[in-house]
């Protein structure tokens, strides 16, 4: 089964002449031809060749209500006619900040940015400024954006990453400013002994621990029972701020994000992706006692496009739906997620393929492995990622778009019929592999 990709191929060939590497983000570089999307609506994408896809990438997570939800389209269209950029304060940002404080358990104050990497940057600066310490503890396999200070040990080659219980900081790219590694402490995730040891060893030096509360950039891995609670306690004992990077989990796992889903409170959290239904808005939120240090003017936070009114209009419309129709929204996300996971498991069993399908539901991962669970980066790295790449390509050929590393995002626009069609395409793809 092969799609016709004539127009996409021609575009890609032109793109090589004008876009460096032919793409605008390295995440879109794939073997073969990248997806050239013509339009998107609900749970579907159409490419420039007229092929249609059930979409489980959803813009890498943002389209939680599906593509082009009417309430969001209406809100941004109305706002665009009233002004697209003010670089000044306006009423809607106050309403959205208030809504975030009501929805997110640990949020007492908010600052807006444009993308996730920027909000992470703001969180780390605030943590350093607040504590007067310079080091950040980060976990192997976790992604916090593409900026120099945190682009370490995301998916390092295991043979260059040091021992599993005390990994070294492996830079993510050439050209990264040297020196940031000295400020980072890399810890294996879901390993409480390692965390305790590293905090003791670097007592008095660590400003913040930053974690994805459910790891979604290396599989879709929940924390072991009690792990985040212990992390919270250790941070308190050492005077360290706990930062939850909720760029993926925020508003996806629950109206209050992973902190509500897991019942553990961070000091600071960062949000992006799902909060604005597809527009680019991110936010740093946290305890007033910490966040108010921004307003003293000692800790700088700025941005021309912060609280840009069209993005804020999208966030307001999105969060209103997530908050006021929470039962329906999260009921649908979890129901569709579990139905799809069940269907994929059954298809893999029937095909005799050792596969693990795991995750909370609104986001989950398929791994080629005979292991009963994947708990951290080293476990993820031991799965068959070449097979996963093959499955990704085979699914695309059958009209199903997933994140190439095997991650699936659900939206409220996915129907029961979409799930059934996806399971059929999956079974067929496995057969072809
Ligand atoms: C957990 C997490 N943090 C931060 C980021 C960076 O966000 P952005 O790509 O909007 O800069 C991402 C992006 O995928 C992410 O998944």
Tab-separated table of C-alpha atoms and ligand atoms in Angstrom:
chain	number	residue	atom	x	y	z
A	1	UNK	CA	0.000	0.000	0.000
A	2	UNK	CA	1.692	3.219	-1.087
A	3	UNK	CA	0.313	6.723	-1.136
A	4	UNK	CA	0.628	8.977	-4.099
A	5	UNK	CA	3.020	11.742	-3.015
A	6	UNK	CA	3.822	13.553	-6.286
A	7	UNK	CA	2.974	17.045	-5.075
A	8	UNK	CA	4.642	16.474	-1.686
A	9	UNK	CA	7.800	15.217	-3.383
A	10	UNK	CA	7.953	18.249	-5.676
A	11	UNK	CA	7.463	20.584	-2.714
A	12	UNK	CA	10.190	18.826	-0.759
A	13	UNK	CA	12.540	19.174	-3.664
A	14	UNK	CA	11.827	22.953	-3.829
A	15	UNK	CA	12.101	23.172	-0.067
A	16	UNK	CA	15.682	21.880	-0.136
A	17	UNK	CA	16.627	24.999	-2.086
A	18	UNK	CA	15.048	27.505	0.294
A	19	UNK	CA	14.621	25.933	3.733
A	20	UNK	CA	17.745	24.682	5.463
A	21	UNK	CA	17.502	20.899	5.380
A	22	UNK	CA	14.128	21.250	3.654
A	23	UNK	CA	12.168	21.628	6.914
A	24	UNK	CA	11.387	24.228	9.585
A	25	UNK	CA	11.920	22.021	12.657
A	26	UNK	CA	14.251	19.051	13.038
A	27	UNK	CA	11.314	17.112	14.491
A	28	UNK	CA	9.777	17.100	10.992
A	29	UNK	CA	12.817	15.548	9.349
A	30	UNK	CA	11.810	11.976	8.497
A	31	UNK	CA	13.111	9.233	6.245
A	32	UNK	CA	11.448	9.904	2.894
A	33	UNK	CA	9.120	12.840	2.316
A	34	UNK	CA	7.805	14.966	5.203
A	35	UNK	CA	4.064	15.352	5.549
A	36	UNK	CA	2.905	18.426	3.580
A	37	UNK	CA	-0.433	19.300	5.134
A	38	UNK	CA	-3.006	21.099	3.057
A	39	UNK	CA	-5.660	21.415	5.760
A	40	UNK	CA	-6.823	19.975	9.053
A	41	UNK	CA	-10.225	19.611	10.670
A	42	UNK	CA	-11.411	17.638	13.695
A	43	UNK	CA	-9.359	14.440	13.963
A	44	UNK	CA	-8.210	14.541	10.335
A	45	UNK	CA	-5.448	15.966	8.171
A	46	UNK	CA	-5.349	16.138	4.380
A	47	UNK	CA	-2.034	16.387	2.574
A	48	UNK	CA	-1.304	18.339	-0.598
A	49	UNK	CA	-1.717	15.120	-2.622
A	50	UNK	CA	-5.272	14.652	-1.334
A	51	UNK	CA	-4.433	11.785	1.045
A	52	UNK	CA	-6.364	11.867	4.308
A	53	UNK	CA	-5.036	10.848	7.717
A	54	UNK	CA	-6.494	10.192	11.128
A	55	UNK	CA	-4.260	12.428	13.176
A	56	UNK	CA	-2.746	11.317	16.493
A	57	UNK	CA	0.030	13.935	16.388
A	58	UNK	CA	-2.351	16.866	16.762
A	59	UNK	CA	0.426	19.393	16.240
A	60	UNK	CA	2.565	17.508	18.841
A	61	UNK	CA	-0.283	17.737	21.344
A	62	UNK	CA	-2.008	21.139	21.153
A	63	UNK	CA	-5.164	20.168	19.252
A	64	UNK	CA	-6.826	18.560	22.277
A	65	UNK	CA	-10.272	19.600	21.001
A	66	UNK	CA	-9.368	18.472	17.483
A	67	UNK	CA	-8.262	20.765	14.677
A	68	UNK	CA	-10.166	24.036	14.238
A	69	UNK	CA	-12.662	23.718	17.103
A	70	UNK	CA	-15.449	26.164	16.144
A	71	UNK	CA	-15.395	28.031	19.499
A	72	UNK	CA	-11.671	28.739	19.133
A	73	UNK	CA	-11.883	29.698	15.456
A	74	UNK	CA	-14.705	32.121	16.264
A	75	UNK	CA	-12.772	33.668	19.165
A	76	UNK	CA	-9.571	34.243	17.225
A	77	UNK	CA	-11.404	35.569	14.178
A	78	UNK	CA	-13.251	38.109	16.313
A	79	UNK	CA	-10.060	39.129	18.140
A	80	UNK	CA	-7.982	39.428	14.942
A	81	UNK	CA	-10.366	42.148	13.795
A	82	UNK	CA	-9.821	44.050	17.072
A	83	UNK	CA	-6.040	43.871	17.032
A	84	UNK	CA	-3.449	41.138	16.637
A	85	UNK	CA	-0.663	42.560	18.734
A	86	UNK	CA	-0.805	45.240	21.426
A	87	UNK	CA	2.335	44.650	23.487
A	88	UNK	CA	0.167	46.154	26.198
A	89	UNK	CA	-2.082	44.777	28.898
A	90	UNK	CA	-5.691	43.829	28.101
A	91	UNK	CA	-8.724	42.413	29.866
A	92	UNK	CA	-8.741	38.890	28.411
A	93	UNK	CA	-5.306	38.007	29.791
A	94	UNK	CA	-6.557	38.786	33.302
A	95	UNK	CA	-9.551	36.496	32.769
A	96	UNK	CA	-7.346	33.694	31.404
A	97	UNK	CA	-4.854	34.002	34.278
A	98	UNK	CA	-7.774	33.867	36.715
A	99	UNK	CA	-9.137	30.757	34.977
A	100	UNK	CA	-5.701	29.056	35.137
A	101	UNK	CA	-5.440	29.837	38.857
A	102	UNK	CA	-8.882	28.286	39.356
A	103	UNK	CA	-8.116	25.168	37.290
A	104	UNK	CA	-4.496	24.359	38.223
A	105	UNK	CA	-4.089	23.371	41.887
A	106	UNK	CA	-0.673	24.997	42.503
A	107	UNK	CA	-1.243	28.149	40.415
A	108	UNK	CA	-1.602	31.413	42.332
A	109	UNK	CA	0.098	33.697	39.788
A	110	UNK	CA	0.723	33.422	36.045
A	111	UNK	CA	3.048	34.967	33.463
A	112	UNK	CA	2.462	34.356	29.756
A	113	UNK	CA	5.039	33.555	27.079
A	114	UNK	CA	4.748	32.309	23.522
A	115	UNK	CA	6.242	28.794	23.387
A	116	UNK	CA	7.141	26.105	25.855
A	117	UNK	CA	10.927	26.503	25.642
A	118	UNK	CA	10.553	30.125	26.675
A	119	UNK	CA	8.338	29.340	29.666
A	120	UNK	CA	10.887	26.742	30.828
A	121	UNK	CA	13.591	29.403	30.497
A	122	UNK	CA	11.508	31.747	32.663
A	123	UNK	CA	10.962	29.034	35.292
A	124	UNK	CA	14.671	28.209	35.563
A	125	UNK	CA	15.671	31.874	35.799
A	126	UNK	CA	13.079	32.479	38.493
A	127	UNK	CA	14.232	29.415	40.437
A	128	UNK	CA	17.859	30.551	40.310
A	129	UNK	CA	16.986	34.141	41.192
A	130	UNK	CA	14.725	33.078	44.046
A	131	UNK	CA	17.089	30.567	45.658
A	132	UNK	CA	20.400	32.253	44.813
A	133	UNK	CA	21.671	28.836	43.666
A	134	UNK	CA	22.808	27.916	40.159
A	135	UNK	CA	22.397	24.192	39.614
A	136	UNK	CA	19.368	22.410	38.149
A	137	UNK	CA	18.627	18.714	38.554
A	138	UNK	CA	17.180	17.266	35.354
A	139	UNK	CA	16.201	13.705	34.482
A	140	UNK	CA	17.601	11.577	31.688
A	141	UNK	CA	15.093	11.204	28.830
A	142	UNK	CA	13.121	14.346	29.741
A	143	UNK	CA	12.761	17.153	27.192
A	144	UNK	CA	12.331	20.759	28.265
A	145	UNK	CA	12.695	22.569	24.949
A	146	UNK	CA	15.532	23.218	22.582
A	147	UNK	CA	17.423	25.990	24.418
A	148	UNK	CA	21.066	25.497	25.404
A	149	UNK	CA	20.788	25.256	29.209
A	150	UNK	CA	18.452	22.225	29.203
A	151	UNK	CA	19.091	20.426	25.906
A	152	UNK	CA	21.061	17.663	27.601
A	153	UNK	CA	20.571	13.911	27.958
A	154	UNK	CA	17.219	13.790	26.180
A	155	UNK	CA	17.875	10.743	23.990
A	156	UNK	CA	21.640	10.209	24.343
A	157	UNK	CA	23.490	7.210	22.894
A	158	UNK	CA	23.452	4.864	25.865
A	159	UNK	CA	27.111	3.873	25.440
A	160	UNK	CA	28.110	7.555	25.804
A	161	UNK	CA	25.733	8.389	28.654
A	162	UNK	CA	27.535	6.905	31.665
A	163	UNK	CA	26.232	4.354	34.171
A	164	UNK	CA	22.449	3.940	34.449
A	165	UNK	CA	22.370	5.038	38.097
A	166	UNK	CA	24.615	8.106	37.612
A	167	UNK	CA	24.329	9.332	34.023
A	168	UNK	CA	26.519	12.091	32.662
A	169	UNK	CA	25.231	15.224	30.920
A	170	UNK	CA	25.278	14.591	27.164
A	171	UNK	CA	24.752	17.703	25.001
A	172	UNK	CA	21.926	17.526	22.490
A	173	UNK	CA	23.591	19.388	19.647
A	174	UNK	CA	26.779	20.799	18.226
A	175	UNK	CA	27.043	24.530	18.832
A	176	UNK	CA	25.661	24.369	22.347
A	177	UNK	CA	27.257	26.838	24.726
A	178	UNK	CA	29.794	24.871	26.757
A	179	UNK	CA	29.524	25.341	30.500
A	180	UNK	CA	25.814	24.682	30.895
A	181	UNK	CA	26.624	21.058	31.669
A	182	UNK	CA	28.420	22.195	34.843
A	183	UNK	CA	25.144	23.654	36.089
A	184	UNK	CA	23.165	20.488	35.429
A	185	UNK	CA	22.886	17.353	37.491
A	186	UNK	CA	21.486	14.443	35.475
A	187	UNK	CA	19.476	11.834	37.349
A	188	UNK	CA	17.761	8.621	36.192
A	189	UNK	CA	13.972	8.917	36.529
A	190	UNK	CA	11.873	6.719	38.811
A	191	UNK	CA	14.999	5.981	40.877
A	192	UNK	CA	14.495	7.381	44.359
A	193	UNK	CA	17.863	6.168	45.670
A	194	UNK	CA	19.710	8.031	42.913
A	195	UNK	CA	17.666	11.183	43.568
A	196	UNK	CA	18.327	11.046	47.309
A	197	UNK	CA	22.045	10.457	46.758
A	198	UNK	CA	22.421	13.310	44.249
A	199	UNK	CA	20.522	15.759	46.434
A	200	UNK	CA	22.707	14.880	49.408
A	201	UNK	CA	25.892	15.126	47.358
A	202	UNK	CA	24.980	18.572	46.005
A	203	UNK	CA	23.281	19.911	49.136
A	204	UNK	CA	22.950	23.703	49.125
A	205	UNK	CA	23.719	23.997	45.375
A	206	UNK	CA	20.498	23.004	43.640
A	207	UNK	CA	17.985	25.728	42.751
A	208	UNK	CA	15.363	23.464	41.174
A	209	UNK	CA	14.421	19.977	40.167
A	210	UNK	CA	12.615	19.987	36.822
A	211	UNK	CA	10.576	16.984	35.734
A	212	UNK	CA	7.897	15.996	33.285
A	213	UNK	CA	5.398	14.680	35.866
A	214	UNK	CA	4.366	11.967	33.412
A	215	UNK	CA	7.264	11.424	31.039
A	216	UNK	CA	5.932	11.914	27.502
A	217	UNK	CA	9.093	12.581	25.505
A	218	UNK	CA	10.506	9.099	26.135
A	219	UNK	CA	7.522	6.788	25.949
A	220	UNK	CA	4.540	7.706	28.099
A	221	UNK	CA	5.734	6.772	31.561
A	222	UNK	CA	3.905	7.400	34.813
A	223	UNK	CA	5.925	7.928	37.987
A	224	UNK	CA	6.189	4.897	40.260
A	225	UNK	CA	3.708	5.088	43.168
A	226	UNK	CA	5.100	7.484	45.789
A	227	UNK	CA	8.001	8.682	43.617
A	228	UNK	CA	6.816	12.243	42.983
A	229	UNK	CA	5.591	12.527	46.584
A	230	UNK	CA	9.113	11.609	47.731
A	231	UNK	CA	10.603	14.063	45.230
A	232	UNK	CA	8.374	16.788	46.715
A	233	UNK	CA	9.484	15.908	50.258
A	234	UNK	CA	13.189	15.847	49.337
A	235	UNK	CA	12.879	19.239	47.609
A	236	UNK	CA	11.325	20.688	50.763
A	237	UNK	CA	14.065	19.226	52.960
A	238	UNK	CA	16.786	20.725	50.736
A	239	UNK	CA	15.152	24.113	50.049
A	240	UNK	CA	14.873	23.230	46.340
A	241	UNK	CA	12.024	24.382	44.089
A	242	UNK	CA	10.078	21.663	42.294
A	243	UNK	CA	9.158	22.525	38.690
A	244	UNK	CA	6.640	20.434	36.751
A	245	UNK	CA	7.052	20.756	33.003
A	246	UNK	CA	3.398	20.332	32.039
A	247	UNK	CA	3.838	21.440	28.438
A	248	UNK	CA	2.369	18.087	27.329
A	249	UNK	CA	0.455	16.945	30.419
A	250	UNK	CA	-1.112	20.340	31.211
A	251	UNK	CA	-4.866	20.457	30.487
A	252	UNK	CA	-4.490	17.045	28.786
A	253	UNK	CA	-4.508	14.603	31.708
A	254	UNK	CA	-6.984	16.627	33.770
A	255	UNK	CA	-8.288	20.214	33.877
A	256	UNK	CA	-5.515	20.865	36.426
A	257	UNK	CA	-2.862	18.870	34.542
A	258	UNK	CA	-0.673	16.088	35.909
A	259	UNK	CA	-0.540	17.782	39.319
A	260	UNK	CA	-4.276	17.188	39.647
A	261	UNK	CA	-4.078	13.729	38.032
A	262	UNK	CA	-1.292	12.637	40.416
A	263	UNK	CA	-2.119	14.787	43.450
A	264	UNK	CA	1.388	16.251	43.878
A	265	UNK	CA	1.968	20.015	44.068
A	266	UNK	CA	4.977	21.659	42.404
A	267	UNK	CA	6.211	25.165	43.274
A	268	UNK	CA	6.264	26.207	39.628
A	269	UNK	CA	4.771	24.705	36.481
A	270	UNK	CA	4.967	25.477	32.807
A	271	UNK	CA	2.120	25.067	30.330
A	272	UNK	CA	1.800	25.400	26.550
A	273	UNK	CA	0.434	23.196	23.773
A	274	UNK	CA	-3.133	22.204	24.792
A	275	UNK	CA	-3.892	25.437	26.635
A	276	UNK	CA	-4.755	27.409	23.492
A	277	UNK	CA	-6.327	24.868	21.124
A	278	UNK	CA	-3.556	25.186	18.536
A	279	UNK	CA	-2.373	28.778	18.954
A	280	UNK	CA	1.044	29.498	20.417
A	281	UNK	CA	0.656	30.524	24.054
A	282	UNK	CA	2.664	29.274	27.010
A	283	UNK	CA	2.532	30.113	30.687
A	284	UNK	CA	4.592	29.941	33.827
A	285	UNK	CA	2.420	29.467	36.907
A	286	UNK	CA	3.183	28.919	40.551
A	287	UNK	CA	3.014	29.827	44.184
A	288	UNK	CA	2.628	33.555	44.825
A	289	UNK	CA	5.538	33.558	47.280
A	290	UNK	CA	7.881	32.538	44.456
A	291	UNK	CA	6.177	34.152	41.448
A	292	UNK	CA	5.969	37.558	43.109
A	293	UNK	CA	9.763	37.792	42.951
A	294	UNK	CA	9.275	38.505	39.240
A	295	UNK	CA	7.262	41.609	40.044
A	296	UNK	CA	9.976	43.110	42.253
A	297	UNK	CA	11.819	43.860	39.012
A	298	UNK	CA	14.920	41.940	40.124
A	299	UNK	CA	14.178	38.864	38.020
A	300	UNK	CA	13.646	39.798	34.400
A	301	UNK	CA	10.802	38.390	32.334
A	302	UNK	CA	9.776	39.924	29.006
A	303	UNK	CA	8.590	39.267	25.445
A	304	UNK	CA	7.030	41.350	22.678
A	305	UNK	CA	4.375	38.716	22.077
A	306	UNK	CA	3.600	37.831	25.707
A	307	UNK	CA	-0.196	37.658	26.136
A	308	UNK	CA	-0.625	38.395	22.420
A	309	UNK	CA	-4.394	38.987	22.140
A	310	UNK	CA	-5.228	36.435	19.420
A	311	UNK	CA	-3.439	33.665	21.320
A	312	UNK	CA	-5.102	34.718	24.550
A	313	UNK	CA	-8.509	34.695	22.818
A	314	UNK	CA	-7.760	31.105	21.753
A	315	UNK	CA	-6.699	30.191	25.294
A	316	UNK	CA	-9.818	31.773	26.738
A	317	UNK	CA	-12.117	29.840	24.381
A	318	UNK	CA	-10.202	26.575	24.902
A	319	UNK	CA	-9.991	26.762	28.685
A	320	UNK	CA	-13.669	27.676	28.929
A	321	UNK	CA	-14.575	24.428	27.150
A	322	UNK	CA	-12.099	22.354	29.204
A	323	UNK	CA	-13.306	23.850	32.477
A	324	UNK	CA	-17.053	24.144	31.922
A	325	UNK	CA	-17.476	20.858	29.994
A	326	UNK	CA	-14.854	18.937	31.926
A	327	UNK	CA	-16.875	15.737	32.438
A	328	UNK	CA	-17.659	15.400	28.755
A	329	UNK	CA	-14.152	16.421	27.586
A	330	UNK	CA	-12.079	14.219	29.894
A	331	UNK	CA	-14.643	11.402	29.810
A	332	UNK	CA	-14.279	11.291	26.010
A	333	UNK	CA	-10.476	11.559	26.036
A	334	UNK	CA	-10.040	8.689	28.518
A	335	UNK	CA	-12.747	6.520	26.914
A	336	UNK	CA	-11.278	6.859	23.406
A	337	UNK	CA	-7.730	6.458	24.737
A	338	UNK	CA	-8.494	3.203	26.543
A	339	UNK	CA	-10.535	1.822	23.639
A	340	UNK	CA	-7.673	2.521	21.266
A	341	UNK	CA	-5.040	1.064	23.609
A	342	UNK	CA	-7.156	-2.087	24.077
A	343	UNK	CA	-7.654	-2.424	20.332
A	344	UNK	CA	-3.939	-2.032	19.585
A	345	UNK	CA	-2.999	-4.573	22.274
A	346	UNK	CA	-5.463	-7.093	20.876
A	347	UNK	CA	-4.155	-6.534	17.334
A	348	UNK	CA	-0.532	-7.007	18.467
A	349	UNK	CA	-1.470	-10.181	20.394
A	350	UNK	CA	-3.269	-11.572	17.373
A	351	UNK	CA	-0.265	-10.855	15.157
A	352	UNK	CA	2.060	-12.457	17.747
A	353	UNK	CA	4.095	-9.241	17.997
A	354	UNK	CA	5.673	-8.486	21.399
A	355	UNK	CA	4.371	-5.005	22.053
A	356	UNK	CA	3.685	-2.832	25.072
A	357	UNK	CA	0.886	-0.252	24.807
A	358	UNK	CA	0.983	1.958	27.877
A	359	UNK	CA	0.182	5.441	29.144
A	360	UNK	CA	-2.569	7.430	30.816
A	361	UNK	CA	-4.950	7.349	27.791
A	362	UNK	CA	-5.211	10.935	26.469
A	363	UNK	CA	-1.569	10.290	25.544
A	364	UNK	CA	0.065	6.868	25.319
A	365	UNK	CA	2.954	4.993	23.737
A	366	UNK	CA	3.411	1.863	21.632
A	367	UNK	CA	6.763	0.121	22.229
A	368	UNK	CA	8.183	-2.930	20.471
A	369	UNK	CA	9.352	-4.858	23.503
A	370	UNK	CA	8.684	-8.058	25.388
A	371	UNK	CA	9.225	-6.204	28.688
A	372	UNK	CA	6.138	-5.855	30.910
A	373	UNK	CA	6.886	-2.171	31.609
A	374	UNK	CA	9.178	0.704	30.643
A	375	UNK	CA	10.115	2.896	33.612
A	376	UNK	CA	12.886	5.196	32.408
A	377	UNK	CA	15.078	6.273	29.501
A	378	UNK	CA	17.340	3.213	29.572
A	379	UNK	CA	14.271	0.957	29.415
A	380	UNK	CA	12.938	2.988	26.480
A	381	UNK	CA	16.302	2.847	24.700
A	382	UNK	CA	16.225	-0.964	24.947
A	383	UNK	CA	12.971	-1.186	22.946
A	384	UNK	CA	13.139	-1.781	19.190
A	385	UNK	CA	13.083	1.752	17.827
A	386	UNK	CA	13.864	0.695	14.266
A	387	UNK	CA	10.670	-1.382	14.251
A	388	UNK	CA	8.816	1.635	15.621
A	389	UNK	CA	10.085	3.762	12.741
A	390	UNK	CA	8.860	1.051	10.347
A	391	UNK	CA	5.441	1.018	12.009
A	392	UNK	CA	5.208	4.801	11.779
A	393	UNK	CA	5.838	4.681	8.030
A	394	UNK	CA	3.440	1.747	7.517
A	395	UNK	CA	0.711	3.586	9.437
A	396	UNK	CA	1.175	6.752	7.377
A	397	UNK	CA	0.722	4.673	4.239
A	398	UNK	CA	-2.566	3.474	5.733
A	399	UNK	CA	-3.803	6.947	6.637
A	400	UNK	CA	-2.809	7.100	10.316
A	401	UNK	CA	-0.429	9.773	11.566
A	402	UNK	CA	1.382	9.190	14.880
A	403	UNK	CA	4.485	10.756	16.445
A	404	UNK	CA	7.359	8.814	14.828
A	405	UNK	CA	8.821	7.610	18.136
A	406	UNK	CA	5.522	5.822	18.898
A	407	UNK	CA	3.562	8.418	20.875
A	408	UNK	CA	-0.186	8.856	20.308
A	409	UNK	CA	-2.214	11.950	21.271
A	410	UNK	CA	-6.015	11.745	21.533
A	411	UNK	CA	-8.500	14.555	20.977
A	412	UNK	CA	-12.177	14.958	21.760
A	413	UNK	CA	-12.768	14.929	17.984
A	414	UNK	CA	-11.737	11.265	17.607
A	415	UNK	CA	-14.911	9.171	17.274
A	416	UNK	CA	-15.545	5.522	18.058
A	417	UNK	CA	-15.545	4.878	14.305
A	418	UNK	CA	-12.118	6.582	14.020
A	419	UNK	CA	-10.773	4.297	16.747
A	420	UNK	CA	-12.116	1.185	14.986
A	421	UNK	CA	-10.630	2.307	11.644
A	422	UNK	CA	-7.294	2.988	13.355
A	423	UNK	CA	-7.174	-0.477	14.921
A	424	UNK	CA	-7.846	-2.042	11.483
A	425	UNK	CA	-5.076	0.045	9.884
A	426	UNK	CA	-2.734	-0.896	12.749
A	427	UNK	CA	-3.418	-4.628	12.324
A	428	UNK	CA	-2.777	-4.312	8.609
A	429	UNK	CA	0.452	-2.333	9.202
A	430	UNK	CA	1.726	-4.949	11.675
A	431	UNK	CA	0.992	-7.670	9.101
A	432	UNK	CA	2.966	-5.770	6.487
A	433	UNK	CA	5.941	-5.291	8.829
B	1	LIG	C1	7.696	18.594	28.026
B	1	LIG	C2	8.073	19.678	27.053
B	1	LIG	N1	8.656	20.795	27.511
B	1	LIG	C3	8.986	21.807	26.698
B	1	LIG	C4	8.765	21.723	25.352
B	1	LIG	C5	9.147	22.867	24.441
B	1	LIG	O1	8.008	23.482	23.939
B	1	LIG	P1	8.068	24.301	22.566
B	1	LIG	O2	8.337	23.309	21.476
B	1	LIG	O3	6.721	24.935	22.466
B	1	LIG	O4	9.168	25.298	22.724
B	1	LIG	C6	8.178	20.575	24.817
B	1	LIG	C7	7.940	20.448	23.368
B	1	LIG	O5	7.582	19.413	22.852
B	1	LIG	C8	7.823	19.515	25.695
B	1	LIG	O6	7.271	18.386	25.249
